[in-house]
Coordinates of C-alpha atoms in Angstrom, one line a residue:
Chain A
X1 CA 67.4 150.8 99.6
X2 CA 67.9 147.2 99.5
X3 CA 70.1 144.8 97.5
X4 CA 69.6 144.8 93.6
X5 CA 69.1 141.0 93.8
X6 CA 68.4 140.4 97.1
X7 CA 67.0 137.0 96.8
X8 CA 70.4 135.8 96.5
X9 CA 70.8 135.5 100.3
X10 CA 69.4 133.5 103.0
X11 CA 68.8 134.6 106.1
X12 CA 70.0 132.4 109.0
X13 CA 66.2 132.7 110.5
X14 CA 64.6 131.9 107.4
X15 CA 66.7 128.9 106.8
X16 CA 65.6 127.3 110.6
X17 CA 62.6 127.4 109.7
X18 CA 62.8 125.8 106.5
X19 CA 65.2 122.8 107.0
X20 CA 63.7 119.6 106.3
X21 CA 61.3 120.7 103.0
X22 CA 62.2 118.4 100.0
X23 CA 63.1 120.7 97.5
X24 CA 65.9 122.2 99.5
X25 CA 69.8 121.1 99.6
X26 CA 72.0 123.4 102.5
X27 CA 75.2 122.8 101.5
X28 CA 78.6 123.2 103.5
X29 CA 81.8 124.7 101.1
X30 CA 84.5 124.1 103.0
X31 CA 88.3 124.5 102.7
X32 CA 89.2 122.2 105.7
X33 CA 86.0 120.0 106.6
X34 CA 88.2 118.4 109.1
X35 CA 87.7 122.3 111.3
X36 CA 84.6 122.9 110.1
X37 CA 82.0 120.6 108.5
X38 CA 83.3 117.4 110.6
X39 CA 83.1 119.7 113.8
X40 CA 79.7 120.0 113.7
X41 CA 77.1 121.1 110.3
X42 CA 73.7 122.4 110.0
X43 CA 71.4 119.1 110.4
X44 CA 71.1 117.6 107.1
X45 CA 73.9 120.0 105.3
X46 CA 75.8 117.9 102.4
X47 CA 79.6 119.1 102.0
X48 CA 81.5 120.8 99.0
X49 CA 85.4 119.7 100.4
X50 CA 86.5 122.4 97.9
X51 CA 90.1 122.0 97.9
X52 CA 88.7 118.4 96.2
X53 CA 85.6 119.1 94.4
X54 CA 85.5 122.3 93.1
X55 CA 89.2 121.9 91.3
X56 CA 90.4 120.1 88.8
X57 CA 93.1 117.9 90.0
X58 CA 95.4 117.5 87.1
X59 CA 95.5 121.1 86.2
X60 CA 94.9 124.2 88.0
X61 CA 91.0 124.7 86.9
X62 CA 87.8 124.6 88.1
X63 CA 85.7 121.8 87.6
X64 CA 84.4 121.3 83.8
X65 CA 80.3 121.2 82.9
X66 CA 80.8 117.1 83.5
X67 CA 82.6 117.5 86.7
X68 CA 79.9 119.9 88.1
X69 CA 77.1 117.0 87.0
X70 CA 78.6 114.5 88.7
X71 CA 79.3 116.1 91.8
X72 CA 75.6 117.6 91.7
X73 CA 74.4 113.7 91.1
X74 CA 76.1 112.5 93.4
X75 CA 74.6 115.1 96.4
X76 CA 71.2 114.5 95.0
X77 CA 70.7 117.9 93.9
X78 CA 68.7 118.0 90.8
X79 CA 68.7 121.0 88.2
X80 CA 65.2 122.5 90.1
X81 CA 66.3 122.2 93.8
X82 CA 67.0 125.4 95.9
X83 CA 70.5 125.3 96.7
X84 CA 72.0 127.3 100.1
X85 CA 75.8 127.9 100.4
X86 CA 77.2 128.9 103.5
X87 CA 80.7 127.6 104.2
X88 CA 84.2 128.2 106.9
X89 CA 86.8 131.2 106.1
X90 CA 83.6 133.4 106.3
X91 CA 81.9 132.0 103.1
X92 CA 84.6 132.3 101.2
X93 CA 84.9 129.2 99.3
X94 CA 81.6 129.1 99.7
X95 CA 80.9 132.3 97.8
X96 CA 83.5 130.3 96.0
X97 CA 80.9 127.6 95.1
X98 CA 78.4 130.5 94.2
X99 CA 80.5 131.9 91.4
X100 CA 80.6 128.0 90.3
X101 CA 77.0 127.5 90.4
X102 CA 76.2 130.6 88.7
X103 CA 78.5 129.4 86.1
X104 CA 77.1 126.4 84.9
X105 CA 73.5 128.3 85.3
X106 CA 71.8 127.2 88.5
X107 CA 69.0 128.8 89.2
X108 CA 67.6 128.5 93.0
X109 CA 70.5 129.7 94.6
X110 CA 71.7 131.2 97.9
X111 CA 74.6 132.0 100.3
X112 CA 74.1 131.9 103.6
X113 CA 74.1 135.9 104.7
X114 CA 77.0 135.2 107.6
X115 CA 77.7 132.0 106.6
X116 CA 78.8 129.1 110.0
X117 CA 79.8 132.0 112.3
X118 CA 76.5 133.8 111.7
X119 CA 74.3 130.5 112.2
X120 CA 76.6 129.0 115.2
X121 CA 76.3 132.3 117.1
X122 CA 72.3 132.8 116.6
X123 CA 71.8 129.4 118.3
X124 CA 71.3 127.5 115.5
X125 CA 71.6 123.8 115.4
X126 CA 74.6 122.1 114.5
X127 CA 74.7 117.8 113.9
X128 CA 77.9 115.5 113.2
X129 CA 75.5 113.7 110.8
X130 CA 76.2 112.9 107.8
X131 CA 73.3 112.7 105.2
X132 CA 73.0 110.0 103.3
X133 CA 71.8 111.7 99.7
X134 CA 69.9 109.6 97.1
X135 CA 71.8 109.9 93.3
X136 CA 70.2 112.5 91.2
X137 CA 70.8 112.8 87.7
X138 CA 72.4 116.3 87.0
X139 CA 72.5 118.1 83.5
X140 CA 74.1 121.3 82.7
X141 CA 72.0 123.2 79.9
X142 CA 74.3 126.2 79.4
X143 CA 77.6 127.4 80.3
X144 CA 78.3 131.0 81.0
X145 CA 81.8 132.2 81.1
X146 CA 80.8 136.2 81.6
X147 CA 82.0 136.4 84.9
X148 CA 85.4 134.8 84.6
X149 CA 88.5 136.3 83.2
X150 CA 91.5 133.8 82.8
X151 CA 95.0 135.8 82.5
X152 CA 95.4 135.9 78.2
X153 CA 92.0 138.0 78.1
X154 CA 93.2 139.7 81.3
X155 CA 96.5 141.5 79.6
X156 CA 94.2 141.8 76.0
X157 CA 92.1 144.3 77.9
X158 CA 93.8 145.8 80.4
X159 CA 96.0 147.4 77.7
X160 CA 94.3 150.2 76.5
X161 CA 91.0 150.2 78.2
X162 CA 90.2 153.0 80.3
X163 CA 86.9 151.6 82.0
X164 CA 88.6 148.5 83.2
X165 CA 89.2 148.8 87.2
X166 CA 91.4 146.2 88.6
X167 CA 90.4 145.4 92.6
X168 CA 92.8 143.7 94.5
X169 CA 90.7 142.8 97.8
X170 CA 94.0 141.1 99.7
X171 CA 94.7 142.6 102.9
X172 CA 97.0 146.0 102.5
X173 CA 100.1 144.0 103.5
X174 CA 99.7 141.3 100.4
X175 CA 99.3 144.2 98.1
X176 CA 102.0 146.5 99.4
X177 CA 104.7 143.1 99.0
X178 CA 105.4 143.1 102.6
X179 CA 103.9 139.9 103.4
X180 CA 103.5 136.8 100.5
X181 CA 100.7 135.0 101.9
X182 CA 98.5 135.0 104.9
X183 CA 99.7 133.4 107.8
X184 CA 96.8 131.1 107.4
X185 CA 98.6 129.3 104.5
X186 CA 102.0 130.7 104.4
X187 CA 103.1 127.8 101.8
X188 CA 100.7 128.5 99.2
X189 CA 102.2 131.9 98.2
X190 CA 104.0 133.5 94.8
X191 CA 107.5 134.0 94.4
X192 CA 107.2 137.6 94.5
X193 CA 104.6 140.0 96.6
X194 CA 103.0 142.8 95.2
X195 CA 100.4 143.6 93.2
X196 CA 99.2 144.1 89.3
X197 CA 100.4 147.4 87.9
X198 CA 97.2 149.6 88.3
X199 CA 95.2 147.7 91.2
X200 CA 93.1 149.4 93.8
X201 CA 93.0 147.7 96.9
X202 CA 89.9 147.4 98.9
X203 CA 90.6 144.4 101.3
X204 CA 87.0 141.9 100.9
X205 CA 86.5 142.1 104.9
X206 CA 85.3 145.9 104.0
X207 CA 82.1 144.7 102.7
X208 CA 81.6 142.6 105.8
X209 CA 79.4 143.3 109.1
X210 CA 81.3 142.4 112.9
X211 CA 78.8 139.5 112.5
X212 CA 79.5 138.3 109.3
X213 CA 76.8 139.5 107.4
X214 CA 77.2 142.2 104.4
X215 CA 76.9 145.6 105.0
X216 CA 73.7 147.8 103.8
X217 CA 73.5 148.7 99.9
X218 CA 74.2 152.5 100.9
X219 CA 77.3 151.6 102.9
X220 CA 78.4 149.3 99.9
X221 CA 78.2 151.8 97.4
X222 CA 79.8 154.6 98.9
X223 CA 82.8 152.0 100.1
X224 CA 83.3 150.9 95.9
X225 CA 81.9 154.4 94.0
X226 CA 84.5 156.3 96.6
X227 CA 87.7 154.5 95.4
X228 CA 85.9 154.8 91.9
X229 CA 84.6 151.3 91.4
X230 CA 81.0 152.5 89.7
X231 CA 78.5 150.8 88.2
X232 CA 79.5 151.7 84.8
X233 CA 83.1 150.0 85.4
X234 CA 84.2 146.7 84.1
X235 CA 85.4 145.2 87.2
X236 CA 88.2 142.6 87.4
X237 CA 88.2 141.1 91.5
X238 CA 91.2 139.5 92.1
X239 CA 92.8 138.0 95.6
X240 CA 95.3 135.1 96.0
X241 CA 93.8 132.0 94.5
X242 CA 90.0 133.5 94.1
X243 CA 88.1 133.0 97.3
X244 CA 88.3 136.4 98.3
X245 CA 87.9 137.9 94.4
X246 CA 84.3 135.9 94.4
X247 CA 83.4 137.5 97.8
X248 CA 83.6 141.2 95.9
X249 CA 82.3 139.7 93.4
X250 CA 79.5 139.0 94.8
X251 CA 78.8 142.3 96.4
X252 CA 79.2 143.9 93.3
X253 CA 77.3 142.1 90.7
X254 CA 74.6 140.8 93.0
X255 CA 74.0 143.1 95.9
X256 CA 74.9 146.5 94.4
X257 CA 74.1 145.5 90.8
X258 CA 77.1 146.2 88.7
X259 CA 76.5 144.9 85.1
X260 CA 80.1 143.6 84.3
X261 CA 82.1 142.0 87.0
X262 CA 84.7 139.3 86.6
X263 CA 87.2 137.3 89.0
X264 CA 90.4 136.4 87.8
X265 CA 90.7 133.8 89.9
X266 CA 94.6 133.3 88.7
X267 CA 94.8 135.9 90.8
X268 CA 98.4 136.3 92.9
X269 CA 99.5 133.2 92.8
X270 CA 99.4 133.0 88.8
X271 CA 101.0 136.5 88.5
X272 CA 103.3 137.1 91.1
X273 CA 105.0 133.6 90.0
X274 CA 105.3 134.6 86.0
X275 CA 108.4 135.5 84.5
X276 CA 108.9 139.0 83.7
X277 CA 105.8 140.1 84.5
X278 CA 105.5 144.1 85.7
X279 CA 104.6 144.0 89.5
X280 CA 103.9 147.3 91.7
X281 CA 104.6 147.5 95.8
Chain B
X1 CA 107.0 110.5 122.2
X2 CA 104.0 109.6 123.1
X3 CA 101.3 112.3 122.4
X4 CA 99.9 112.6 125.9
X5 CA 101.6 113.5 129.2
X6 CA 102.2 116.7 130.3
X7 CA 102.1 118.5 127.2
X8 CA 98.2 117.7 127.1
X9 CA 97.3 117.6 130.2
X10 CA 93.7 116.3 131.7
X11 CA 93.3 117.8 135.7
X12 CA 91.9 114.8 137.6
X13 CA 89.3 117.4 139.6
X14 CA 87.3 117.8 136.5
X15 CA 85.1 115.6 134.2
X16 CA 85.1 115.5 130.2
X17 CA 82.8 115.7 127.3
X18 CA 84.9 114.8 124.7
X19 CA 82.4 114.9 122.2
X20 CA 82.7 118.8 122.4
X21 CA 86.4 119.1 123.9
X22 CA 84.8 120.6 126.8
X23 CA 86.0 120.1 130.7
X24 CA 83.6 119.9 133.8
X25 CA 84.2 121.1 137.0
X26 CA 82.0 120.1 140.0
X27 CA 80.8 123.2 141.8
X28 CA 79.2 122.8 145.2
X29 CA 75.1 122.9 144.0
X30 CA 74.1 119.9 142.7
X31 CA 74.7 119.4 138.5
X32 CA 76.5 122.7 138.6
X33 CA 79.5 123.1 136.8
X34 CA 82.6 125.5 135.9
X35 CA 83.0 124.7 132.0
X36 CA 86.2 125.6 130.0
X37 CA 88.1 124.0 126.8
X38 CA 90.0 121.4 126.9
X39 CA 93.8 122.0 125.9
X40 CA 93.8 119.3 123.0
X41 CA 91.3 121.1 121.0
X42 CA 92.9 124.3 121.4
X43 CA 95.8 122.8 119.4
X44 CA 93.6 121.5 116.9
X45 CA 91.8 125.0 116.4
X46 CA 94.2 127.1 116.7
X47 CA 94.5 129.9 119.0
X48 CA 91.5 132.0 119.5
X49 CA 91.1 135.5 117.6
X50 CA 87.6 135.7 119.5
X51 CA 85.5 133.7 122.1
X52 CA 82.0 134.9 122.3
X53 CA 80.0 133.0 125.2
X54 CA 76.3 133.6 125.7
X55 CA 74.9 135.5 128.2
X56 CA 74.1 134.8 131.9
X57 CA 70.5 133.6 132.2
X58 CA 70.9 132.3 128.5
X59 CA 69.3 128.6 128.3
X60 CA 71.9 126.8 125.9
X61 CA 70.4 123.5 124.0
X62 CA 72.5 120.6 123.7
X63 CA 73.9 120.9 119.7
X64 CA 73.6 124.4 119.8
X65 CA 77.3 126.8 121.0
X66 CA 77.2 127.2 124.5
X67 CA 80.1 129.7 123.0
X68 CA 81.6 130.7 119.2
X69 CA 84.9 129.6 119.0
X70 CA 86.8 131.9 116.1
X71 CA 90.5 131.3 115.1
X72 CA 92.3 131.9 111.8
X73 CA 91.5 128.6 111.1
X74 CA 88.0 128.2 112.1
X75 CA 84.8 129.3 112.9
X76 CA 83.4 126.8 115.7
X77 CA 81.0 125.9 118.3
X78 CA 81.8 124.8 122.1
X79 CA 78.4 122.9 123.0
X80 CA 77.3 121.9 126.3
X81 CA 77.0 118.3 126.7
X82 CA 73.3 118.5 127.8
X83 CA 70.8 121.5 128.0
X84 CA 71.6 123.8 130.3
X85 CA 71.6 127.3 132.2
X86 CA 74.5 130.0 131.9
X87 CA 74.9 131.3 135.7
X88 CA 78.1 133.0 135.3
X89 CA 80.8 134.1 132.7
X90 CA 84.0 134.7 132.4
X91 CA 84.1 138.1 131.3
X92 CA 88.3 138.4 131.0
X93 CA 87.5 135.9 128.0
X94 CA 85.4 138.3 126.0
X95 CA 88.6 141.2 126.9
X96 CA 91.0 138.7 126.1
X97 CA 90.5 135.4 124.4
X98 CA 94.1 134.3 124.8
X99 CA 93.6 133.7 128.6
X100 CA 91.6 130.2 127.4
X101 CA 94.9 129.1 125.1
X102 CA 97.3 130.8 128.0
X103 CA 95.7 129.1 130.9
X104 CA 92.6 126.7 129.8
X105 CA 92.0 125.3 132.8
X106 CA 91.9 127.7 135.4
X107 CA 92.1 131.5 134.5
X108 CA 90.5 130.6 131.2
X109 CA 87.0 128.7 131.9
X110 CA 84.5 130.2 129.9
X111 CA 81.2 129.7 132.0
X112 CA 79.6 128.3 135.0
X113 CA 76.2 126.5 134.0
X114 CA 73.4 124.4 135.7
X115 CA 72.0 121.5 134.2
X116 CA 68.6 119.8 134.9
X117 CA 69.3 116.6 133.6
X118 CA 72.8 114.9 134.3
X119 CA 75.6 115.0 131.7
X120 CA 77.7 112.0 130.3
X121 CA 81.2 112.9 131.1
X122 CA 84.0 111.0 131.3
X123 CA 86.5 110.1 134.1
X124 CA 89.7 111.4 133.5
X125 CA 92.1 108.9 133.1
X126 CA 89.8 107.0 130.5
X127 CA 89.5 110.5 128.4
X128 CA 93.5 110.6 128.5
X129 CA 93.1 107.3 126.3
X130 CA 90.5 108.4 124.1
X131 CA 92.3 111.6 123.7
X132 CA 95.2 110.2 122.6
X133 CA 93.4 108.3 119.8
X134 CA 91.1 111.8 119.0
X135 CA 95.1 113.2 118.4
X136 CA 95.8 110.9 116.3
X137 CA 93.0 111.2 113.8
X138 CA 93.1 115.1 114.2
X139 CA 97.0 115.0 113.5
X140 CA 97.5 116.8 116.9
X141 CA 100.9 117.5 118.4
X142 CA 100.4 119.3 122.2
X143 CA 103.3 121.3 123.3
X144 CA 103.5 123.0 126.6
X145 CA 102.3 126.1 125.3
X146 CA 99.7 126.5 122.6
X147 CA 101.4 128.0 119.2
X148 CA 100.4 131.0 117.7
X149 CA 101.1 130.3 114.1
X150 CA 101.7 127.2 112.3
X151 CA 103.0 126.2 109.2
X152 CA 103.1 122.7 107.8
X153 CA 105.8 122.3 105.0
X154 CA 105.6 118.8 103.0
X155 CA 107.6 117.6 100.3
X156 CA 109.9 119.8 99.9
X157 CA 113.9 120.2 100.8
X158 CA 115.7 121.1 104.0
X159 CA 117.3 124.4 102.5
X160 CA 113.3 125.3 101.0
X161 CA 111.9 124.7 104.6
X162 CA 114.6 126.5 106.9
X163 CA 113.5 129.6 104.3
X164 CA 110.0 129.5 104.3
X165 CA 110.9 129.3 108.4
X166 CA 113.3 132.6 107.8
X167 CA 110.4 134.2 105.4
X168 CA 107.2 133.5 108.2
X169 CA 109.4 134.7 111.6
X170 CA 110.4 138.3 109.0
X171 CA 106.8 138.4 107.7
X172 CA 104.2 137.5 110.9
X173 CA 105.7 136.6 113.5
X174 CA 106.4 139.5 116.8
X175 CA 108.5 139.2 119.3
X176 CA 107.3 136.6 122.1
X177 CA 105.0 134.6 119.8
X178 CA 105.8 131.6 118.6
X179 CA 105.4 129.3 115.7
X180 CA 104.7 125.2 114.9
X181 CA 106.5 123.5 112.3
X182 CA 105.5 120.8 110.9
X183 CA 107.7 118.6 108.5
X184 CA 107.3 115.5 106.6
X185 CA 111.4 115.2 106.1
X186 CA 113.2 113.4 109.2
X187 CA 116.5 114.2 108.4
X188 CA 115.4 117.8 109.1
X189 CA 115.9 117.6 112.5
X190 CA 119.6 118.4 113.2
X191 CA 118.6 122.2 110.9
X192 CA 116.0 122.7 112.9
X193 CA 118.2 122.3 116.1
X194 CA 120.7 124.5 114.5
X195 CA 118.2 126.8 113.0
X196 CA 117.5 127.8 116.7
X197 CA 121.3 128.3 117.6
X198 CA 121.8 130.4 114.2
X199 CA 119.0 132.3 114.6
X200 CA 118.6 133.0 118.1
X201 CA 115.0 132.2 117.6
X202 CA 114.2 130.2 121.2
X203 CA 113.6 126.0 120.6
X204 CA 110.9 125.2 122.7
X205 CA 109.9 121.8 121.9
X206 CA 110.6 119.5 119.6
X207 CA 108.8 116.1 118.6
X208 CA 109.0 113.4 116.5
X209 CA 105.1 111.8 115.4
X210 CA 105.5 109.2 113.0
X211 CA 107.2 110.3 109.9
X212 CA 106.7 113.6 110.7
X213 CA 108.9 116.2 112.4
X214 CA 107.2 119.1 115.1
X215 CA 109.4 121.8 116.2
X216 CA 108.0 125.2 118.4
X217 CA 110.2 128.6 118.3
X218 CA 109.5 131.5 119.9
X219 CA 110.9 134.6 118.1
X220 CA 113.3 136.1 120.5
X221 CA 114.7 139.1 118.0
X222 CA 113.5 141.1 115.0

């Protein structure tokens, strides 16, 4: 069986072929452009830095509806162009970017099935290029919240509701407390480790092919429906900061179809650092 | 300290694309070559979780990975310098990546290729001078041995960085491996010293770069 909504990815063949046509914007998410992006991009690929344009720098947010337009302006991508993400961190922030998108209700949109490892290793082409876009003018027509929960609607539903599944996909050690961060950014990490009172864990990576790419539908749904994530769930995905939480996300909402699936992309490093706040090892 | 010397060193037997961070080695045949990485990049990547180098026979394209470079912090390409031929590889690689951070320029070349057309390298002593500038703008510090973690701590106190230290040695760090640190605060550097002594953790290197601070441990208990 294949994906519910398998037009959502791009395939890395499909996308060599089709560089170059007008109507399509490959863009790079990265978390450090300085490894990745600046290293080397696929010809022609504009850059997300997301650390910078996918936040909010005065409060912890994601961009606004405004933000998002003038960031899409200023890339040259207009409300009809087909967009590809593919990003470092195995599309993380890239997926990231997706959840974004989605959000403020683009419609021709892909990730990148494998993301930079995936298209580095089939021989595709890389360039140190930087494209030069021309302005376009951007304009948000609708804003749609449904697949964000921010942490006051969090504890409103989790009281109470028996269909509401909590998936913590950080790796076992996060969500036993034994570690408070990954080594990969061991400063960015919550004052206490643990997890939400009433998680699952099913680590992100579980989803994810030795090359990158996701797993079959079949192998997907018997991964989730086995630790009782089904299709008539209301999911909450949560990681560290989000990155991961949108990965899962993804899986579940677009590739095995799940009708209500959220991030809280508070995530760890809003709970573990509130006061007084239950926490399980 | 000057960010070259021995801590990065460039043999002067081999050549150097420094466009890619990869190393050249004449072979005997004409425009053949033994290719490895190049120890500056290695700091700047990180060390390797995974090397995957293509096949013998493979024809690699200029711009396109003559190998896939993977660490925890990135997911890279090592391309050739022009197009050419894989005649060889180095198979401990694929067994164990950390031979290329342990040993870059000998046990750890990655492949032998041929080349139809000539490459542009660069002689060695002039790509010791441009690699002291590509340092600079990566924010590279080389040690004598490549780290396995790092952590860079900015802004905040002594007391807060000497336990984030104590937190990442308990929390990822074994026995043998070691771990960068990276400070913004110079006044630092007599705790770091001491750190070491307290801890027993061994002091391997320590470096000053302009306002910032670079010290290497290796755990030596648990």
């Amino acid at each position: 069986m294949s994906y519910a909504n398998p037009d959502v990815l791009a395939d890395v063949e499909w996308l060599k072929k089709s560089l170059g046509r007008s109507d399509l914007a490959v863009i790079e998410v990265d978390y450090d452009p300085k490894l990745a992006y600046e290293q080397g991009h696929i010809p022609g690929a504009l850059l997300i830095d997301w650390r910078r344009d996918m936040n909010k720098q005065n409060s912890r947010d994601i961009i606004d509806a405004e933000e998002f337009e003038r960031l899409m302006s200023g890339l040259g991508v207009s409300n009809d162009t087909h967009v590809v993400l593919y990003g470092d961190y195995n599309n993380w922030f890239a997926t990231f970017a997706f959840w974004v998108f989605e959000m403020y209700g683009h419609k021709r949109l892909q990730l990148l099935n494998g993301g930079r490892k995936k298209w580095i290793d089939s021989g595709g082409e890389l360039s140190k290029e930087l494209p030069k876009p021309k302005p376009s003018t951007y304009k948000v027509q609708k804003t749609d919240n449904s697949s964000r929960i921010l942490l006051d609607e969090l504890m409103r539903e989790k009281i109470g509701s028996t269909s509401l599944v909590l998936v913590d996909v950080r790796s076992p050690a996060e969500f036993k407390g034994e570690i408070t961060a990954p080594p990969e950014y061991p400063t960015e990490h919550a004052q206490r480790g643990g997890h939400i009172p009433g998680a699952i864990n099913i680590p992100w990576g579980m989803a994810i092919k030795e090359d990158g790419t996701f797993k079959p539908f079949e192998e997907l749904q018997k991964l989730y429906g086995s630790k009782g994530v089904d299709a008539d769930k209301d999911v909450v995905a949560y990681c560290r900061i989000g990155e991961r939480a949108s990965v899962t996300w993804f899986v579940l909402k677009h590739l095995l179809g799940y009708k209500r699936v959220r991030v809280y992309d508070g995530s760890w490093t809003e709970w573990g650092n509130l006061v007084r706040f239950p926490i399980e090892k | 300290m000057k960010n070259r010397g021995d801590n990065c060193p460039l043999p002067s037997d081999r050549l150097y694309d420094l466009d890619n961070d990869l190393w050249y080695k004449p072979l005997g045949k004409r425009r053949h070559y033994l290719v490895g990485v190049c120890k500056p990049f290695l700091h700047f990547a990180g060390r390797p979780k995974k090397i995957i180098v293509k096949r013998e026979g493979v024809y690699v394209k200029r711009n396109t990975a003559l190998a896939v470079y993977i660490s925890s912090r990135m997911e890279g390409a090592l391309m050739p310098a022009v197009d050419c031929q894989v005649m060889k590889v180095n198979e401990d690689v694929a067994a164990n990546p950390q031979v290329v951070a342990d040993d870059p320029y000998e046990d750890g070349w990655l492949a032998e290729v041929s080349c139809p057309s000539e490459p542009i390298l660069t002689e060695p002593d002039r790509a010791k001078d441009l690699y002291e500038e590509i340092n600079n703008r990566r924010g590279v510090v080389c040690f004598a041995h490549v780290p396995h973690y790092e952590m860079r701590v900015y802004g905040e106190s002594c007391e807060s960085i000497l336990t984030r230290m104590n937190d990442f040695m308990k929390q990822h760090v074994k026995v043998g491996e070691t771990l960068h640190i990276a400070t913004g605060d110079p006044a630092t550097e007599v705790d770091l010293i001491s750190w070491a002594e307290r801890t027993g953790h061994e002091l391997l290197g320590l470096t000053r770069r302009g306002s910032s601070l670079h010290a290497l441990y290796r755990k030596s208990l648990d």
